[in-house]
Every structure is written in structure tokens, then in C-alpha cells.
Amino acid sequence: MSSGLLFRGLLIFIVCAIQSIDSQDGRFCGEIAWTNPCSSVSDGTVGRRKRDSDSSIDEKLSEEANNNSPFALAWNEAEKDTKLPSLMEKYTMLQRSEIKLIMAYTYSIEPYFYKSLNIDCQDFGLDGGKYPQTKKILRNALIRLGDSQPKLPPILYRKQNVSLLANYSSWNQDESRQLVQFTSTSRDRDAFDCDPKKKMLVIFKNPQTGADIADFSDYDEQEILLPLLFGDCYIESVDVSRKEAVVVGPSTSSATQSSNVTNYYKKFVNK
């Protein structure tokens, strides 16, 4: 057999092997199957899009969680939180530092980091202010979390659009690709300056999830994000015609009043 035939045979074998790998999981061009895993990345490497390492993320976040800022206090609280190891086991698609960041964002401890971050996002967008790296890392972590758990509902979509979580993933859209708004039973539908077609009401069967807070406030994100993210609630049903989703909370007969909501969340994240 000539060397030319050998070379052609070897080439065909290599091509077939590559196609086989690609067909198995669709991720030959990158370790992580992003929207376009074969696109170029900033370092000029084609075909490989890696997540930042945990140490790299931790370094970026630590630079912005400095002194006695709201972020620093919440970040330190997340580091000590006894739930961190179990959350790392549950959310394997996230780095340890990303989970810590989500936890820090959901804490209702003063001074409020989530409020500080949302104001920063409102004033400077994703690319400036006190938390440029933090905002991008949190947004990307939530996108990855949502893409891996299709049944997890979108976070609150506010009329003011001040929340970092307002627009972040394909599963924050309905069948017509319109943004969907989630809020809770204590909110009047007409109180939101939003196209009715983009409105979704989350109904909490159990008021302990926080749905009884009297007025529209920064707690709205905690009402939805915290219990759903960390496993105390789940979606029971979605009524498309009424634009409602029913969320079932922990089994208890005691309602959480607005006066002790903060204590409830402190207890929740530390139990």
C-alpha cells in the first residue's frame, strides 16, 4: 500500500473521530457549551471558552469587597455560612466564589449589599461604579444557574429596571420571547408600569415566603430569589391565560409579618 493511501486513510479516520466526539455532547469546540462555544476569546484562542477559575473569580470579587462596605460584610458572612458546602454540592455548575456571591446578594443583613449593588447598577450599568466585576460575575452565574435548571422561575422584573436581575436569561421570557414579570400576591397588578403581556404574578401558597410584606420594596427580590434558589419552594403550576405561577413554600401555619421578615431571612440562610 502506498504512503499516499495510508495518509488519506489516516486523515479520514481523524475526521470521523472528531465528528463522533462532536455529536456525542456538542462540546468539542469548548469545555463549556456556551451559546457559541467555537467563537474566539480575548486571548486569541479559537474554539475554547473556559470559565474563570475559582481563584480568579475570588480575586476579582475580593478587590471590590473591601473595608467595611456592605459587600465586604455580606461576603464574610457567606464565607462562614454553614450552608455553603451543601450548596456547592448542589450547584456544581457554579464555582465556590459564585455561590458565595449569590448568597451575599440574598442576605437581608444591614447594611444591605443587594440594595447597594442594585443602586450601583442603576447609576452605572454593568460596566462601572463600585462593583463592575461583581455585577458581571453575578449576572453570568445566574444565567448559568438558570440555564441548568429550566424549572427555576425568573427573578423579579421591575418596572424601574433597577435590579441587576431584571434581564438575564432566555428563561425569563414567555413563548413569544417577551420578558415575563414575577411579583407576589401583595402587589396590585395595576401598580406596575408594564405592558400587561409582560406581566406574571407569583402566588405564594404559604405566606411565610414573604408575600405579605405591605408595600413594594427591595425585599421583593428576597421574596422570590432566596427561597427558590435555596430549595424551600417549588413551582406547583403555571396558568398562562391568567399569567400566574403558583409557588408552594415550606409547610407551616405561621405567617411571616413584615416586622420580622428580616429575622426570617437571617434564619433561613443560616439554618
Coordinates of C-alpha atoms in Angstrom, one line a residue:
M1 CA 0.0 0.0 0.0
S2 CA 1.4 3.4 -1.0
S3 CA 2.2 6.1 1.6
G4 CA -0.4 8.3 -0.1
L5 CA -3.2 5.8 0.6
L6 CA -2.0 5.4 4.1
F7 CA -2.1 9.2 4.6
R8 CA -5.6 9.5 3.1
G9 CA -6.9 6.7 5.3
L10 CA -5.4 8.3 8.5
L11 CA -6.9 11.6 7.6
I12 CA -10.4 10.1 7.1
F13 CA -10.1 8.3 10.5
I14 CA -9.2 11.5 12.3
V15 CA -12.1 13.4 10.7
C16 CA -14.6 10.7 11.6
A17 CA -13.2 10.6 15.2
I18 CA -13.7 14.4 15.5
Q19 CA -17.3 14.2 14.2
S20 CA -18.1 11.4 16.6
I21 CA -16.8 13.5 19.6
D22 CA -18.8 16.5 18.4
S23 CA -22.0 14.5 18.0
Q24 CA -21.8 13.0 21.5
D25 CA -22.2 16.1 23.5
G26 CA -21.9 19.1 21.2
R27 CA -19.0 20.4 23.1
F28 CA -15.9 19.5 21.1
C29 CA -15.1 23.1 20.5
G30 CA -15.1 24.0 24.1
E31 CA -15.1 22.6 27.6
I32 CA -18.3 24.6 28.4
A33 CA -21.3 24.5 26.0
W34 CA -21.9 28.3 25.8
T35 CA -24.2 30.0 23.2
N36 CA -21.3 29.9 20.7
P37 CA -18.6 27.7 22.1
C38 CA -16.5 27.9 19.0
S39 CA -16.1 31.7 18.9
S40 CA -12.8 33.4 19.6
V41 CA -12.0 34.6 23.1
S42 CA -10.0 37.6 24.2
D43 CA -6.6 35.8 24.3
G44 CA -6.9 34.8 20.6
T45 CA -7.6 31.1 21.3
V46 CA -10.2 29.8 18.9
G47 CA -12.5 27.0 19.9
R48 CA -12.1 27.0 23.7
R49 CA -14.2 29.1 26.0
K50 CA -13.4 28.3 29.7
R51 CA -15.0 29.7 32.8
D52 CA -12.7 31.7 35.0
S53 CA -11.1 29.6 37.8
D54 CA -12.5 30.0 41.3
S55 CA -9.3 31.7 42.4
S56 CA -9.6 34.2 39.6
I57 CA -13.2 35.0 40.5
D58 CA -12.3 35.2 44.2
E59 CA -9.5 37.7 43.4
K60 CA -11.8 39.9 41.4
L61 CA -14.5 39.9 44.0
S62 CA -12.1 40.4 46.9
E63 CA -10.9 43.6 45.3
E64 CA -14.4 45.0 45.4
A65 CA -15.4 43.6 48.8
N66 CA -13.1 45.8 50.7
N67 CA -13.1 47.6 54.1
N68 CA -16.4 47.7 55.9
S69 CA -18.6 48.0 52.7
P70 CA -22.0 46.3 52.5
F71 CA -20.4 43.8 50.1
A72 CA -17.5 43.0 52.5
L73 CA -19.8 42.3 55.4
A74 CA -22.1 40.1 53.3
W75 CA -19.1 38.4 51.7
N76 CA -17.6 37.5 55.1
E77 CA -21.0 36.2 56.2
A78 CA -21.2 33.9 53.2
E79 CA -17.8 32.5 53.9
K80 CA -18.9 31.5 57.4
D81 CA -22.3 30.2 56.3
T82 CA -22.8 26.5 57.2
K83 CA -24.9 26.0 54.1
L84 CA -22.0 26.8 51.7
P85 CA -20.7 23.2 51.5
S86 CA -24.2 21.7 50.7
L87 CA -24.8 24.4 48.1
M88 CA -21.5 23.6 46.4
E89 CA -22.6 20.0 46.1
K90 CA -26.0 21.0 44.7
Y91 CA -24.9 23.7 42.2
T92 CA -21.9 22.0 40.6
M93 CA -22.2 24.3 37.6
L94 CA -21.1 27.2 39.7
Q95 CA -17.7 28.0 41.3
R96 CA -17.5 28.3 45.1
S97 CA -17.0 32.1 44.9
E98 CA -20.0 32.4 42.6
I99 CA -22.2 30.7 45.2
K100 CA -20.8 32.9 47.9
L101 CA -21.6 35.9 45.8
I102 CA -25.2 34.8 45.3
M103 CA -25.6 34.1 49.0
A104 CA -24.1 37.5 49.8
Y105 CA -26.6 39.2 47.5
T106 CA -29.6 37.4 49.1
Y107 CA -28.8 38.2 52.7
S108 CA -31.1 40.6 54.5
I109 CA -28.5 42.0 56.9
E110 CA -27.6 45.6 57.3
P111 CA -26.1 47.4 55.6
Y112 CA -27.9 45.8 52.6
F113 CA -25.5 44.6 49.9
Y114 CA -28.3 43.8 47.5
K115 CA -29.6 47.4 47.7
S116 CA -26.1 48.8 47.3
L117 CA -25.5 46.7 44.2
N118 CA -28.8 47.5 42.7
I119 CA -28.3 51.2 43.1
D120 CA -24.8 50.8 41.6
C121 CA -26.3 49.0 38.6
Q122 CA -29.0 51.7 38.2
D123 CA -26.5 54.5 38.2
F124 CA -23.6 52.9 36.3
G125 CA -25.0 49.9 34.4
L126 CA -22.8 46.7 34.3
D127 CA -19.6 48.4 33.4
G128 CA -18.8 50.9 36.1
G129 CA -19.4 52.1 39.6
K130 CA -18.1 50.4 42.7
Y131 CA -18.9 46.8 41.6
P132 CA -18.0 46.4 37.9
Q133 CA -16.6 42.8 38.2
T134 CA -19.1 41.8 40.8
K135 CA -22.1 42.7 38.6
K136 CA -20.8 40.8 35.7
I137 CA -19.8 37.7 37.7
L138 CA -23.2 37.6 39.5
R139 CA -25.1 38.0 36.2
N140 CA -23.2 35.3 34.5
A141 CA -23.5 32.9 37.4
L142 CA -27.3 33.4 37.5
I143 CA -27.5 32.8 33.7
R144 CA -25.6 29.6 34.1
L145 CA -27.7 28.6 37.1
G146 CA -31.0 29.3 35.2
D147 CA -29.9 27.5 32.0
S148 CA -29.1 24.4 34.0
Q149 CA -32.4 24.4 35.9
P150 CA -35.2 25.3 33.4
K151 CA -37.9 24.9 36.1
L152 CA -36.5 27.6 38.3
P153 CA -38.5 30.8 37.6
P154 CA -37.1 34.1 36.6
I155 CA -36.4 36.6 39.3
L156 CA -38.4 39.8 39.7
Y157 CA -38.6 42.0 36.6
R158 CA -39.1 45.5 37.9
K159 CA -40.8 48.4 36.2
Q160 CA -38.0 50.7 37.2
N161 CA -35.5 48.2 35.7
V162 CA -33.0 48.9 38.5
S163 CA -32.4 45.4 39.5
L164 CA -29.3 43.6 38.3
L165 CA -31.5 40.5 37.8
A166 CA -34.0 42.3 35.6
N167 CA -32.9 40.9 32.2
Y168 CA -30.5 38.0 32.3
S169 CA -31.6 34.7 30.7
S170 CA -33.7 33.1 28.0
W171 CA -35.9 31.5 30.6
N172 CA -37.0 35.0 31.7
Q173 CA -39.2 35.1 28.6
D174 CA -42.5 33.6 27.5
E175 CA -43.3 31.7 24.3
S176 CA -43.2 34.8 22.2
R177 CA -39.8 35.8 23.7
Q178 CA -41.3 38.6 25.8
L179 CA -39.9 39.4 29.2
V180 CA -42.0 37.9 32.0
Q181 CA -42.6 39.7 35.3
F182 CA -42.8 37.9 38.6
T183 CA -44.1 39.5 41.7
S184 CA -46.1 38.4 44.7
T185 CA -49.7 38.4 46.0
S186 CA -49.3 41.6 48.0
R187 CA -48.7 43.6 44.8
D188 CA -51.6 45.1 42.8
R189 CA -51.3 44.1 39.2
D190 CA -52.1 47.7 38.2
A191 CA -49.3 49.1 40.3
F192 CA -46.7 48.1 37.7
D193 CA -46.0 50.3 34.8
C194 CA -45.5 47.5 32.4
D195 CA -47.2 46.0 29.3
P196 CA -49.8 43.5 30.6
K197 CA -48.5 40.9 28.2
K198 CA -45.2 41.0 30.0
K199 CA -46.7 40.6 33.5
M200 CA -46.6 37.5 35.6
L201 CA -47.9 37.1 39.1
V202 CA -46.3 34.7 41.5
I203 CA -48.8 33.4 44.0
F204 CA -47.3 32.1 47.3
K205 CA -49.5 29.4 48.9
N206 CA -47.6 29.9 52.1
P207 CA -47.2 33.5 53.4
Q208 CA -44.0 32.6 55.2
T209 CA -42.2 33.1 51.9
G210 CA -42.6 36.8 52.5
A211 CA -45.5 37.6 50.2
D212 CA -47.4 39.5 52.9
I213 CA -45.0 42.5 53.1
A214 CA -47.2 45.6 52.9
D215 CA -45.5 47.6 50.1
F216 CA -43.3 47.2 47.1
S217 CA -39.8 47.3 48.4
D218 CA -36.3 45.9 48.0
Y219 CA -37.4 42.8 49.8
D220 CA -39.2 41.7 46.6
E221 CA -36.0 40.1 45.3
Q222 CA -35.5 38.2 48.6
E223 CA -39.1 37.0 48.5
I224 CA -38.5 35.2 45.2
L225 CA -34.8 34.6 44.8
L226 CA -33.9 33.3 48.3
P227 CA -36.5 30.6 48.9
L228 CA -36.5 29.3 45.3
L229 CA -32.7 29.4 44.9
F230 CA -32.0 27.5 48.1
G231 CA -34.7 24.9 47.9
D232 CA -37.5 25.9 50.2
C233 CA -40.1 26.5 47.5
Y234 CA -41.0 25.0 44.2
I235 CA -43.4 25.9 41.3
E236 CA -46.6 23.9 41.5
S237 CA -48.4 25.2 38.4
V238 CA -48.4 28.0 35.8
D239 CA -51.6 29.5 34.3
V240 CA -50.6 31.1 31.1
S241 CA -54.0 32.6 30.4
R242 CA -54.1 34.4 33.8
K243 CA -50.3 34.9 33.8
E244 CA -49.9 33.4 37.2
A245 CA -47.5 30.9 38.7
V246 CA -48.3 29.1 41.9
V247 CA -45.3 28.6 44.2
V248 CA -45.5 26.2 47.2
G249 CA -43.5 27.2 50.2
P250 CA -42.5 25.4 53.5
S251 CA -45.2 23.6 55.3
T252 CA -46.1 25.8 58.3
S253 CA -49.2 27.5 59.6
S254 CA -47.5 30.7 60.8
A255 CA -47.4 33.7 58.6
T256 CA -44.4 35.9 58.4
Q257 CA -45.3 39.5 59.1
S258 CA -43.4 42.5 57.7
S259 CA -42.0 43.3 61.2
N260 CA -40.0 40.0 61.3
V261 CA -39.2 39.4 57.7
T262 CA -35.6 40.3 58.2
N263 CA -35.2 37.8 61.0
Y264 CA -36.9 35.2 58.9
Y265 CA -34.3 35.6 56.1
K266 CA -31.4 35.6 58.6
K267 CA -32.7 32.4 60.0
F268 CA -33.3 30.9 56.5
V269 CA -29.8 31.4 55.1
N270 CA -28.1 30.3 58.3
K271 CA -30.2 27.2 59.2

